[in-house]
Structures are given as structure tokens and as C-alpha cells.
Amino acid sequence: MKTYRGATEPAVKGIDVEVPDGELVTLLGPSGCGKTTTLRCIAGLESPDEGRIRIGGRTVFSSEERIRVPTNRRNTGMVFQSYAIWPHMTVLENVAYPLRVGRISKSEVRQRVNDALDLVGLSELADRPAPNLSGGQQQRVALARALVSEPEVLLFDEPLSNLDAQLRESMRQEIREVQQRLGIAALYVTHDQTEALAISDQVIVMSDGEILDIGPPQRIYERPSSHFVAEFIGLANIFEVADVKEDGGLMTARCDLGTIRFPRDPGALSSDEVSVLVRLEDVSLEAPGPSSENRWPGRIISALFLGTLWDCFVDVDGVRVRAHVPRTAQPKAGDAVTVCIRPEDCVTLLR
Ligand code: ATP
């Protein structure tokens, strides 16, 4: 737990985070939910009010045992959004900076710096002044500098936020490749859900200083634990349901569209306190026809071509349903269609 001085609420409440060896775990959540505070507590840049932090089997912080290992002895490597590289130094000097203390011979420093620069593909630029680099290259210098002291865990705080969209994608791939090649544990803070899904072994979704969900990206996307998580990760139609009954192996309920059928979820279904989530790619638009099970007549309100697919809004009796339909379809605003949702693509959410 961590409460900043003068604050009425803790920035981070009692959370339990584990980063297994060799895994990349992301902390994902909206601005102000406590991601950076968590990371800074692990790095030793902030002190929690209470709790315990262990890195590689060693306790680096314990309020009970009164342990507080200083930042420079925690054996972490940190990469910040702002790069935080020294403008008056060359690439090589920047990367060598963490090794300036300690008893490491000059030749070993040189070797380690070369290895780190090799890993991030910057060997050719070793003697270049750091300011004469592109944003992506500067971020690679920051990564090499985080790696040079052979840390037990890498900590990333929104490392790609200052880069343009295309560079962000290639850099996230590079970070993932380096992390996997070294088999190092990494904790990665982001508010970008696509980045989190793409890069992680496990995603931790936070809100208001608490953890709402932890799991592999695919599980978090396909079966989010709650309404908040579902809306934060990816796009979805969420239908409030009422009068939920079991019927022929499926559940039947009323929702704004009419009757909807969905699978029984033993974990969630004991009352009406549920919603039904349907991802946009699981809604199909077929030729007009009568209403039947999980098929509702509607009219396309808008169809935007996004390159890989069409993003459609459909009106079903005053209710808007959003669908992502294949690039090869030719949906047009005004077209009459049937909105189809397979029961097995419906996911039950606790409200
Ligand atoms: P962002 O994505 O915007 O960086 P975050 O999830 O990383 O957000 P934190 O930076 O950890 O969130 O902030 C959590 C809460 O603590 C926020 O309410 C913030 O205003 C507050 N906070 C952060 N740093 C300080 C500080 N140094 N002093 C006081 N309050 C702080």
C-alpha cells in the first residue's frame, strides 16, 4: 500500500503482483490508477506505507522487518517514457553510465557495453553524441543502459509513449524479443491495451489502486472478469439482461434486442446480476430475414472502411449494435440486414 503525503486515498491499495522468471507482465489501466506508483515502489524510488517487495528471492522492502534496500542495490534496470539519457554524452558513455561505480575493469565495461549495444542493434552508433539520434534510437540507448548491469528485473514505464504509432509497434516487438532472448523478468507499465495484449505473458488490469484482473492476454480479452475490464480491453457490445432462465442446456434472457441465448457460466450465473458481452468480430450481418434465435432484423446506420474490416453500426429496433465485418463484405448505410450472434460467442459478465 502507498499513500502520498497529503492524499486522502492510497494511490496503490493492497495489491499482490508476481513476475515469474522470464515473463513479461504488464500493468494496464487508466491514467491515475497507480501503475507508475507500483513500479516506482519496486524500483525503490518510492517507499510503500506497508507491504513487502522481493526481487529474485531477496526481500528489498518490508515494512514489518524494516528493510529498505536503496534503489541502486535492487538490481533492477529501468526504462522511462522520457528516455532519461544524458545529452552531453555519447551513446557508449550513456550505456556505460550504470557501471561507473563498482569494481569492474575497463575491458569488462567495454565488453558489457558492446554486448548491450549489440542486443539493441546500436553497435554502429556507439560514438555518436546521444542528442543526434532519432526517438527510437534514443529509446534503444535507454534499453541498452537498463540491460548493461545485468539486472534481475527490467522495469518499463510507458517506454513507447513518445514515439509515433509505427515506431511504437516495431519497438514493442524489439523489446519483447530482447526480453525473451535474455529470459529476463520484466514489469511493463502502459495504458495502451493493444500494446499490453501484444507484448505480455500476463496482463494485470488496475483501477483505482486495485487489481481487477490478472491473466494471459487471450483470456483477458475473451473472458474479462468484469464490465470494467471488458470495456477497457477491446471493443464490445454489452447487453444488460433480465429474467435469466436455464433452457435446453443454454441460458435464455431478455435484453434490449429481445430474447438472447448464451452458455451457462457456472461461475457467474446465480442471479440476474449479469450482462452479456459480445466482441464486435463475433457479430455477423446476414441477408434480411425473420427474427429467430439470436438473429434480429436491423438496418445499417453507418459503415466505415478501416482497411482490414468494416466498422458498422446497426439499428435493431432503437438499439445500436456494433459489428466488425470482413473486408470483402460490402455493407452500406441504409441496408436491411439480420444481426446474428452465436450463443457460444456470448460471454457472461458480472455487473
Ligand atoms: P498515468 O498513466 O497517468 O501515469 P498511473 O496509473 O501511473 O497514471 P500513478 O502515477 O501511479 O498512476 O498515480 C496514482 C495516483 O497517485 C494518482 O491519483 C496521482 O495523482 C497520485 N500521485 C502520483 N504521484 C504523486 C506524488 N508524487 N505526490 C502525490 N500524489 C501522487
mmCIF file of C-alpha atoms and ligand atoms in Angstrom, residues 4-5 7 10-12 29-38 46 81 157-158 189-191, ligand 1:
data_model
loop_
_atom_site.group_PDB
_atom_site.id
_atom_site.type_symbol
_atom_site.label_atom_id
_atom_site.label_comp_id
_atom_site.label_asym_id
_atom_site.label_seq_id
_atom_site.Cartn_x
_atom_site.Cartn_y
_atom_site.Cartn_z
ATOM 1 C CA TYR A 4 1.271 10.030 -0.984
ATOM 2 C CA ARG A 5 1.701 12.761 1.604
ATOM 3 C CA ALA A 7 -3.567 12.436 -0.167
ATOM 4 C CA PRO A 10 -3.950 5.467 -1.152
ATOM 5 C CA ALA A 11 -2.552 5.598 -4.730
ATOM 6 C CA VAL A 12 -1.994 1.843 -4.503
ATOM 7 C CA GLY A 29 -5.110 0.707 -16.532
ATOM 8 C CA PRO A 30 -6.412 4.238 -16.971
ATOM 9 C CA SER A 31 -4.427 7.325 -16.037
ATOM 10 C CA GLY A 32 -4.003 7.717 -12.281
ATOM 11 C CA CYS A 33 -4.833 4.092 -11.355
ATOM 12 C CA GLY A 34 -1.479 3.545 -9.628
ATOM 13 C CA LYS A 35 0.646 1.767 -12.250
ATOM 14 C CA THR A 36 3.651 4.065 -12.058
ATOM 15 C CA THR A 37 3.477 4.206 -8.275
ATOM 16 C CA THR A 38 3.653 0.390 -8.157
ATOM 17 C CA GLU A 46 9.011 5.438 -3.602
ATOM 18 C CA GLN A 81 8.998 7.275 -21.192
ATOM 19 C CA ASP A 157 7.326 2.920 -17.504
ATOM 20 C CA GLU A 158 5.340 3.707 -20.665
ATOM 21 C CA VAL A 189 3.518 -0.163 -17.388
ATOM 22 C CA THR A 190 1.195 1.009 -20.145
ATOM 23 C CA HIS A 191 -2.252 2.482 -20.635
HETATM 24 P P1 ATP B 1 -0.520 7.579 -15.604
HETATM 25 O O1 ATP B 1 -0.890 6.527 -16.623
HETATM 26 O O2 ATP B 1 -1.267 8.862 -15.821
HETATM 27 O O3 ATP B 1 0.934 7.749 -15.413
HETATM 28 P P2 ATP B 1 -0.671 5.870 -13.249
HETATM 29 O O4 ATP B 1 -1.658 4.752 -13.338
HETATM 30 O O5 ATP B 1 0.740 5.524 -13.498
HETATM 31 O O6 ATP B 1 -1.137 7.053 -14.187
HETATM 32 P P3 ATP B 1 0.197 6.984 -10.770
HETATM 33 O O7 ATP B 1 1.164 7.935 -11.411
HETATM 34 O O8 ATP B 1 0.758 5.825 -10.054
HETATM 35 O O9 ATP B 1 -0.884 6.484 -11.810
HETATM 36 O O10 ATP B 1 -0.730 7.840 -9.775
HETATM 37 C C1 ATP B 1 -1.669 7.249 -8.884
HETATM 38 C C2 ATP B 1 -2.299 8.344 -8.036
HETATM 39 O O11 ATP B 1 -1.321 8.926 -7.173
HETATM 40 C C3 ATP B 1 -2.878 9.489 -8.839
HETATM 41 O O12 ATP B 1 -4.059 9.906 -8.216
HETATM 42 C C4 ATP B 1 -1.815 10.571 -8.771
HETATM 43 O O13 ATP B 1 -2.391 11.841 -8.862
HETATM 44 C C5 ATP B 1 -1.199 10.326 -7.408
HETATM 45 N N1 ATP B 1 0.242 10.673 -7.372
HETATM 46 C C6 ATP B 1 1.201 10.188 -8.193
HETATM 47 N N2 ATP B 1 2.417 10.688 -7.866
HETATM 48 C C7 ATP B 1 2.218 11.511 -6.809
HETATM 49 C C8 ATP B 1 3.078 12.330 -5.987
HETATM 50 N N3 ATP B 1 4.402 12.371 -6.199
HETATM 51 N N4 ATP B 1 2.504 13.032 -4.982
HETATM 52 C C9 ATP B 1 1.178 12.970 -4.745
HETATM 53 N N5 ATP B 1 0.310 12.224 -5.471
HETATM 54 C C10 ATP B 1 0.820 11.497 -6.480
#
